[in-house]
Each structure stands twice: as C-alpha cells, then as structure tokens.
Short mmCIF file of C-alpha atoms in Angstrom, two decimals:
data_model
loop_
_atom_site.label_atom_id
_atom_site.label_comp_id
_atom_site.label_asym_id
_atom_site.label_seq_id
_atom_site.Cartn_x
_atom_site.Cartn_y
_atom_site.Cartn_z
CA UNK A 253 -2.46 13.45 8.71
CA UNK A 254 -4.50 12.81 5.59
CA UNK A 255 -8.27 13.06 5.54
CA UNK A 256 -10.04 9.72 5.56
CA UNK A 257 -10.76 8.02 2.27
CA UNK A 258 -13.41 5.34 1.93
CA UNK A 259 -13.79 2.55 -0.61
CA UNK A 260 -17.01 0.60 -1.00
CA UNK A 261 -16.99 -3.14 -0.53
CA UNK A 262 -17.43 -3.50 -4.29
CA UNK A 263 -14.46 -1.23 -5.01
CA UNK A 264 -12.31 -3.18 -2.56
CA UNK A 265 -13.34 -6.50 -4.10
CA UNK A 266 -12.63 -5.23 -7.62
CA UNK A 267 -9.20 -3.95 -6.58
CA UNK A 268 -8.37 -7.29 -4.91
CA UNK A 269 -9.53 -9.23 -7.98
CA UNK A 270 -7.30 -7.06 -10.19
CA UNK A 271 -4.35 -7.64 -7.83
CA UNK A 272 -4.32 -3.98 -6.79
CA UNK A 273 -5.29 -4.60 -3.15
CA UNK A 274 -4.43 -7.17 -0.53
CA UNK A 275 -6.62 -10.29 -0.35
CA UNK A 276 -10.07 -9.40 0.93
CA UNK A 277 -9.74 -5.86 -0.42
CA UNK A 278 -7.49 -4.40 2.27
CA UNK A 279 -5.29 -1.50 1.15
CA UNK A 280 -6.84 -0.82 -2.27
CA UNK A 281 -4.37 1.12 -4.42
CA UNK A 282 -6.05 2.47 -7.57
CA UNK A 283 -3.94 5.65 -7.60
CA UNK A 284 -0.88 7.36 -6.13
CA UNK A 285 -2.85 8.89 -3.27
CA UNK A 286 -3.88 5.40 -2.15
CA UNK A 287 -0.27 4.19 -2.41
CA UNK A 288 0.87 7.04 -0.14
CA UNK A 289 -1.91 6.22 2.32
CA UNK A 290 -0.92 2.55 2.35
CA UNK A 291 2.63 3.58 3.27
CA UNK A 292 1.27 5.61 6.19
CA UNK A 293 -0.91 2.68 7.30
CA UNK A 294 1.84 0.08 6.92
CA UNK A 295 2.75 0.02 10.61
CA UNK A 296 -0.83 -0.88 11.57
CA UNK A 297 -0.69 -4.11 9.55
CA UNK A 298 0.05 -7.32 11.48
CA UNK A 299 3.74 -8.22 11.26
CA UNK A 300 3.05 -11.46 9.37
CA UNK A 301 1.52 -9.55 6.43
CA UNK A 302 3.86 -6.56 6.30
CA UNK A 303 6.28 -8.06 3.75
CA UNK A 304 3.41 -8.79 1.34
CA UNK A 305 1.97 -5.31 1.84
CA UNK A 306 5.36 -3.69 1.34
CA UNK A 307 5.86 -5.63 -1.90
CA UNK A 308 2.42 -4.59 -3.16
CA UNK A 309 3.04 -0.93 -2.31
CA UNK A 310 6.35 -0.92 -4.18
CA UNK A 311 4.80 -2.71 -7.17
CA UNK A 312 1.84 -0.32 -7.38
CA UNK A 313 4.13 2.72 -6.98
CA UNK A 314 6.08 1.58 -10.04
CA UNK A 315 3.02 0.53 -12.06
CA UNK A 316 1.25 3.84 -11.43
CA UNK A 317 4.37 5.97 -11.91
CA UNK A 318 4.09 7.55 -8.48
CA UNK A 319 7.39 9.43 -8.61
CA UNK A 320 6.31 11.81 -5.84
CA UNK A 321 5.54 8.98 -3.39
CA UNK A 322 8.57 8.24 -1.22
CA UNK A 323 9.35 4.73 -0.02
CA UNK A 324 10.75 4.79 3.54
CA UNK A 325 14.53 4.33 3.68
CA UNK A 326 14.12 1.53 6.22
CA UNK A 327 12.30 -0.53 3.56
CA UNK A 328 15.33 -0.32 1.29
CA UNK A 329 17.58 -1.53 4.12
CA UNK A 330 15.16 -4.37 4.95
CA UNK A 331 15.19 -5.54 1.33
CA UNK A 332 18.99 -5.71 1.39
CA UNK A 333 18.90 -8.03 4.39
CA UNK A 334 20.30 -5.47 6.83
#
C-alpha cells in the first residue's frame, strides 16, 4: 500500500479547474504517482461516478506520459462492452 498523500483544498480546486481532477477536487492527478493512486482508489468511488473517473485516469495517464502506470485489464474489457 502506498503512503498517504495530501493535497490542500487550494491544490484540489486548481486541479479541478484545470480539468485534472474530478469536480470538487476529488482525485487530483498532477503527476503519474497521483494517477497510480487514483487507480488504486477507483473501487472506493460510488458506482455512478466510476465511468467518469476511469475516463479521467486514462486521459491523464496519456497526457502525462505515464508509461509505467498500468491500467487494469478489466477496464479494457469494460470499454469494449464485454
């Protein structure tokens, strides 16, 4: 398990405004470490918001060039409609 990482309210708001966090500043993703943490936290998100979170994680992974961050295989299957 990863050590905790904290973002200030201001950091969360700035990330959300930039489109790099969920609305309200949840799951800020300024770097690859945060993307990996968001993947680990994905299952704790309410089911209604998981698709949006998954899309943001994939987008930020690509934007940041996080080649070492692995997307779960089940996400690939979900995106294919299986």
